[in-house]
Amino acid sequence: MASLLLVGAIIFEVAGTISLRMAVVSDKRWYLAVAAGYVLAFWCLTLGLAQGLAIGAAYGIWAASGVALTATRQDPLNCFPDPDDGVGHQCNQRSRACSS
């Protein structure tokens, strides 16, 4: 059960982070999803720690997984070209499909 809570914390953190990008470039109501994602992520992490996860391992897995998933999922899901990523993605506005 503790591992499932850690997975939940990772998923909610990634959802909150991707929602942050949506809030910045789109509708400000996305900030509600940002807050909910981060609150739920920390809640799941806290419950996992209470069930015996080691804090160093849990935080390391949570942080590394969150960074990796956010980096790989932000573009296919949202199609927001990031001028600082060095990849040069282009977005087709009609189909919302991204290409390199």
mmCIF file with all atom_site columns, C-alpha atoms in Angstrom, residues 35-67:
data_model
loop_
_atom_site.group_PDB
_atom_site.id
_atom_site.type_symbol
_atom_site.label_atom_id
_atom_site.label_alt_id
_atom_site.label_comp_id
_atom_site.label_asym_id
_atom_site.label_entity_id
_atom_site.label_seq_id
_atom_site.pdbx_PDB_ins_code
_atom_site.Cartn_x
_atom_site.Cartn_y
_atom_site.Cartn_z
_atom_site.occupancy
_atom_site.B_iso_or_equiv
_atom_site.pdbx_formal_charge
_atom_site.auth_seq_id
_atom_site.auth_comp_id
_atom_site.auth_asym_id
_atom_site.auth_atom_id
_atom_site.pdbx_PDB_model_num
ATOM 1  C CA . ALA A 1 35 ? -3.156 23.500 -5.964  1.00 0.00 ? 35 ALA A CA 1
ATOM 2  C CA . ALA A 1 36 ? -5.161 20.272 -5.866  1.00 0.00 ? 36 ALA A CA 1
ATOM 3  C CA . GLY A 1 37 ? -2.365 18.309 -7.545  1.00 0.00 ? 37 GLY A CA 1
ATOM 4  C CA . TYR A 1 38 ? 0.298  19.499 -5.112  1.00 0.00 ? 38 TYR A CA 1
ATOM 5  C CA . VAL A 1 39 ? -1.903 19.089 -2.028  1.00 0.00 ? 39 VAL A CA 1
ATOM 6  C CA . LEU A 1 40 ? -2.852 15.546 -3.054  1.00 0.00 ? 40 LEU A CA 1
ATOM 7  C CA . ALA A 1 41 ? 0.770  14.721 -3.899  1.00 0.00 ? 41 ALA A CA 1
ATOM 8  C CA . PHE A 1 42 ? 2.011  15.761 -0.463  1.00 0.00 ? 42 PHE A CA 1
ATOM 9  C CA . TRP A 1 43 ? -0.930 14.031 1.204   1.00 0.00 ? 43 TRP A CA 1
ATOM 10 C CA . CYS A 1 44 ? -0.129 10.743 -0.559  1.00 0.00 ? 44 CYS A CA 1
ATOM 11 C CA . LEU A 1 45 ? 3.568  11.134 0.229   1.00 0.00 ? 45 LEU A CA 1
ATOM 12 C CA . THR A 1 46 ? 2.801  11.802 3.892   1.00 0.00 ? 46 THR A CA 1
ATOM 13 C CA . LEU A 1 47 ? 0.555  8.740  4.124   1.00 0.00 ? 47 LEU A CA 1
ATOM 14 C CA . GLY A 1 48 ? 3.226  6.616  2.447   1.00 0.00 ? 48 GLY A CA 1
ATOM 15 C CA . LEU A 1 49 ? 5.837  7.803  4.928   1.00 0.00 ? 49 LEU A CA 1
ATOM 16 C CA . ALA A 1 50 ? 3.458  7.023  7.780   1.00 0.00 ? 50 ALA A CA 1
ATOM 17 C CA . GLN A 1 51 ? 3.184  3.467  6.441   1.00 0.00 ? 51 GLN A CA 1
ATOM 18 C CA . GLY A 1 52 ? 6.914  2.923  6.569   1.00 0.00 ? 52 GLY A CA 1
ATOM 19 C CA . LEU A 1 53 ? 8.520  4.315  3.427   1.00 0.00 ? 53 LEU A CA 1
ATOM 20 C CA . ALA A 1 54 ? 12.034 5.579  4.117   1.00 0.00 ? 54 ALA A CA 1
ATOM 21 C CA . ILE A 1 55 ? 12.045 9.330  3.608   1.00 0.00 ? 55 ILE A CA 1
ATOM 22 C CA . GLY A 1 56 ? 15.269 9.416  1.577   1.00 0.00 ? 56 GLY A CA 1
ATOM 23 C CA . ALA A 1 57 ? 14.202 6.688  -0.821  1.00 0.00 ? 57 ALA A CA 1
ATOM 24 C CA . ALA A 1 58 ? 10.631 7.958  -1.116  1.00 0.00 ? 58 ALA A CA 1
ATOM 25 C CA . TYR A 1 59 ? 11.697 11.536 -1.793  1.00 0.00 ? 59 TYR A CA 1
ATOM 26 C CA . GLY A 1 60 ? 14.383 10.453 -4.271  1.00 0.00 ? 60 GLY A CA 1
ATOM 27 C CA . ILE A 1 61 ? 11.981 8.270  -6.239  1.00 0.00 ? 61 ILE A CA 1
ATOM 28 C CA . TRP A 1 62 ? 9.233  10.897 -6.084  1.00 0.00 ? 62 TRP A CA 1
ATOM 29 C CA . ALA A 1 63 ? 11.455 13.751 -7.236  1.00 0.00 ? 63 ALA A CA 1
ATOM 30 C CA . ALA A 1 64 ? 13.275 11.856 -9.996  1.00 0.00 ? 64 ALA A CA 1
ATOM 31 C CA . SER A 1 65 ? 10.096 10.281 -11.344 1.00 0.00 ? 65 SER A CA 1
ATOM 32 C CA . GLY A 1 66 ? 8.277  13.608 -11.261 1.00 0.00 ? 66 GLY A CA 1
ATOM 33 C CA . VAL A 1 67 ? 11.014 15.353 -13.232 1.00 0.00 ? 67 VAL A CA 1
#
